[in-house]
C-alpha positions as CSV (number, residue, x, y, z in Angstrom):
1,M,17.3,-9.7,25.7
2,R,18.4,-6.3,24.1
3,A,21.4,-4.8,25.3
4,Q,21.8,-2.1,27.8
5,G,22.1,1.5,26.1
6,S,20.5,0.1,22.6
7,L,18.1,1.6,20.4
8,D,15.3,0.0,19.2
9,S,13.9,1.6,15.7
10,V,10.6,3.6,15.5
11,A,9.1,1.0,13.3
12,L,9.2,-1.7,16.2
13,V,8.1,0.6,18.9
14,L,5.1,1.4,16.9
15,E,4.4,-2.4,15.7
16,G,4.7,-3.5,19.6
17,L,2.7,-0.2,20.4
18,A,-0.2,-1.4,18.0
19,R,-0.1,-4.7,19.5
20,R,-0.8,-3.8,22.6
21,L,-3.7,-1.4,21.9
22,G,-4.8,-4.6,19.1
23,L,-4.7,-2.2,16.1
24,E,-2.9,-4.7,14.1
25,S,-6.1,-5.3,12.3
26,K,-7.1,-2.4,12.1
27,L,-3.5,-1.2,10.5
28,L,-3.9,-4.0,7.5
29,E,-7.6,-3.4,7.2
30,S,-6.0,0.1,6.1
31,R,-3.1,-1.1,4.3
32,L,-5.8,-3.8,1.8
33,R,-8.0,-1.0,0.9
34,R,-4.8,1.6,-0.2
35,E,-2.6,-1.8,-1.6
36,W,-5.7,-4.2,-2.9
37,P,-4.7,-4.0,-6.2
38,D,-1.3,-5.3,-5.8
39,I,-2.5,-7.3,-3.3
40,V,-5.0,-9.3,-5.0
41,G,-4.1,-8.2,-9.0
42,E,-6.4,-5.5,-10.7
43,Q,-8.5,-8.5,-12.4
44,I,-9.7,-9.5,-9.0
45,A,-9.0,-6.1,-7.5
46,A,-11.3,-4.7,-9.9
47,H,-14.2,-7.0,-8.8
48,T,-13.7,-7.0,-5.2
49,R,-13.0,-4.9,-2.2
50,P,-12.1,-5.3,1.4
51,D,-14.2,-4.3,3.6
52,E,-13.5,-5.0,7.7
53,I,-11.6,-7.8,10.1
54,R,-13.2,-9.0,12.4
55,F,-12.1,-12.3,14.6
56,K,-9.2,-12.7,12.7
57,K,-12.3,-13.0,9.3
58,L,-12.2,-10.7,6.3
59,V,-15.1,-9.2,4.7
60,I,-14.9,-9.3,1.2
61,H,-17.6,-7.6,-1.3
62,V,-18.0,-9.2,-4.7
63,R,-19.6,-7.5,-7.4
64,H,-21.3,-10.4,-8.8
65,S,-22.0,-13.7,-8.1
66,V,-20.5,-15.1,-10.4
67,W,-17.6,-13.8,-9.0
68,L,-17.9,-14.5,-5.8
69,H,-18.4,-18.5,-7.0
70,Q,-14.9,-18.1,-8.8
71,L,-13.2,-16.9,-5.9
72,T,-14.6,-19.9,-3.4
73,F,-11.8,-21.6,-5.3
74,L,-9.3,-18.8,-5.0
75,K,-9.9,-18.6,-1.2
76,P,-6.9,-20.3,0.0
77,T,-4.4,-18.2,-2.4
78,L,-6.0,-15.4,-1.8
79,L,-5.8,-15.8,2.2
80,Q,-2.3,-16.5,1.8
81,K,-1.7,-13.5,-0.9
82,I,-3.3,-11.5,2.2
83,N,-0.8,-12.6,5.0
84,G,2.1,-12.2,2.6
85,A,1.2,-8.7,2.9
86,A,0.3,-8.7,6.4
87,G,3.7,-10.5,7.1
88,A,2.1,-12.3,9.9
89,P,-1.0,-14.3,9.7
90,L,-3.5,-11.8,11.0
91,V,-6.5,-13.4,9.0
92,T,-7.8,-16.9,9.1
93,E,-10.9,-16.8,7.4
94,L,-11.8,-14.9,4.2
95,V,-15.9,-14.8,4.1
96,L,-17.4,-13.0,0.3
97,R,-20.3,-11.1,0.2
98,I,-22.3,-9.4,-2.5
99,G,-21.7,-5.7,-2.2
100,D,-21.3,-2.4,-3.9
101,V,-17.5,-2.7,-5.4
102,V,-16.3,0.5,-7.0
103,D,-14.3,-0.5,-10.2
104,H,-10.4,0.2,-9.3
105,T,-9.5,1.2,-12.5
106,G,-11.5,4.0,-12.6
107,E,-11.2,8.0,-12.0
108,I,-12.2,7.6,-8.1
109,G,-8.9,7.2,-6.0
110,A,-8.8,4.1,-3.8
111,A,-8.2,6.6,-0.9
112,E,-11.6,7.9,-2.2
113,V,-13.9,5.2,-2.3
114,F,-12.5,3.7,0.9
115,C,-12.1,6.4,3.6
116,T,-14.9,8.7,4.3
117,A,-14.7,11.6,5.7
118,T,-15.5,11.4,9.8
119,T,-14.1,13.9,12.1
120,P,-13.6,12.3,15.3
121,S,-15.1,13.5,18.5
122,P,-13.2,15.1,21.5
123,Q,-14.0,11.7,23.5
124,E,-11.9,9.7,20.0
125,K,-9.3,12.4,20.5
126,A,-8.6,12.1,24.2
127,E,-8.4,8.4,23.9
128,A,-5.8,8.1,21.1
129,E,-4.0,11.1,23.1
130,F,-3.9,8.7,26.4
131,H,-2.8,5.3,24.2
132,A,0.0,8.0,22.7
133,Q,1.4,9.3,25.3
134,A,4.0,6.8,26.0
135,V,6.1,7.8,22.4
136,Q,8.6,10.7,23.6
137,E,8.5,12.3,20.3
138,Q,6.2,15.3,19.9
139,S,5.8,15.3,16.5
140,L,5.6,11.0,16.6
141,R,3.1,11.2,19.4
142,E,1.0,13.9,17.7
143,H,0.7,12.1,14.2
144,L,0.1,8.5,16.1
145,A,-2.6,10.3,18.0
146,A,-4.3,11.5,14.8
147,V,-4.0,8.5,13.4
148,M,-6.0,6.6,16.4
149,A,-8.3,9.1,16.6
150,Q,-9.1,9.1,12.9
151,A,-9.1,5.0,13.0
152,L,-11.5,5.1,16.1
153,A,-14.2,7.8,14.5
154,H,-13.9,5.3,11.3
155,S,-14.8,2.4,12.9
156,K,-18.1,3.4,15.3
157,P,-21.2,2.6,13.4
158,V,-23.0,5.2,10.9
159,S,-26.2,6.3,12.6
């Protein structure tokens, strides 16, 4: 039990909020997209890209069937690295699929590769603001609401 009058760090508050809202896997997806080469290594990252986490399964797009076959043998190691980066066992299975992969060593930056320019709808903004209202500090609350609205907009199906 926490002593009366003690303060939690912002990281602990945000971690608890993400857990309550079920955003842990979305936050991990974002981190994997940003730090993929650092997590799995440049060689593997050049031929793969993380896509999404659904029901604790991470979908990874692989450039070629030869790489897919090779990565099948590396699944336990990759899973350990991914969960190590997450700091918790948020992923229990890796699903490998042949798909488009942009070379991480090319001129296109990882943020441009994995983030599409989506504008949150007014409903998504309102939902994010509703969930962020528990945060007392205004600038932090606004930033958190903006991040959550962007995540909501990014996760909606493409028409």
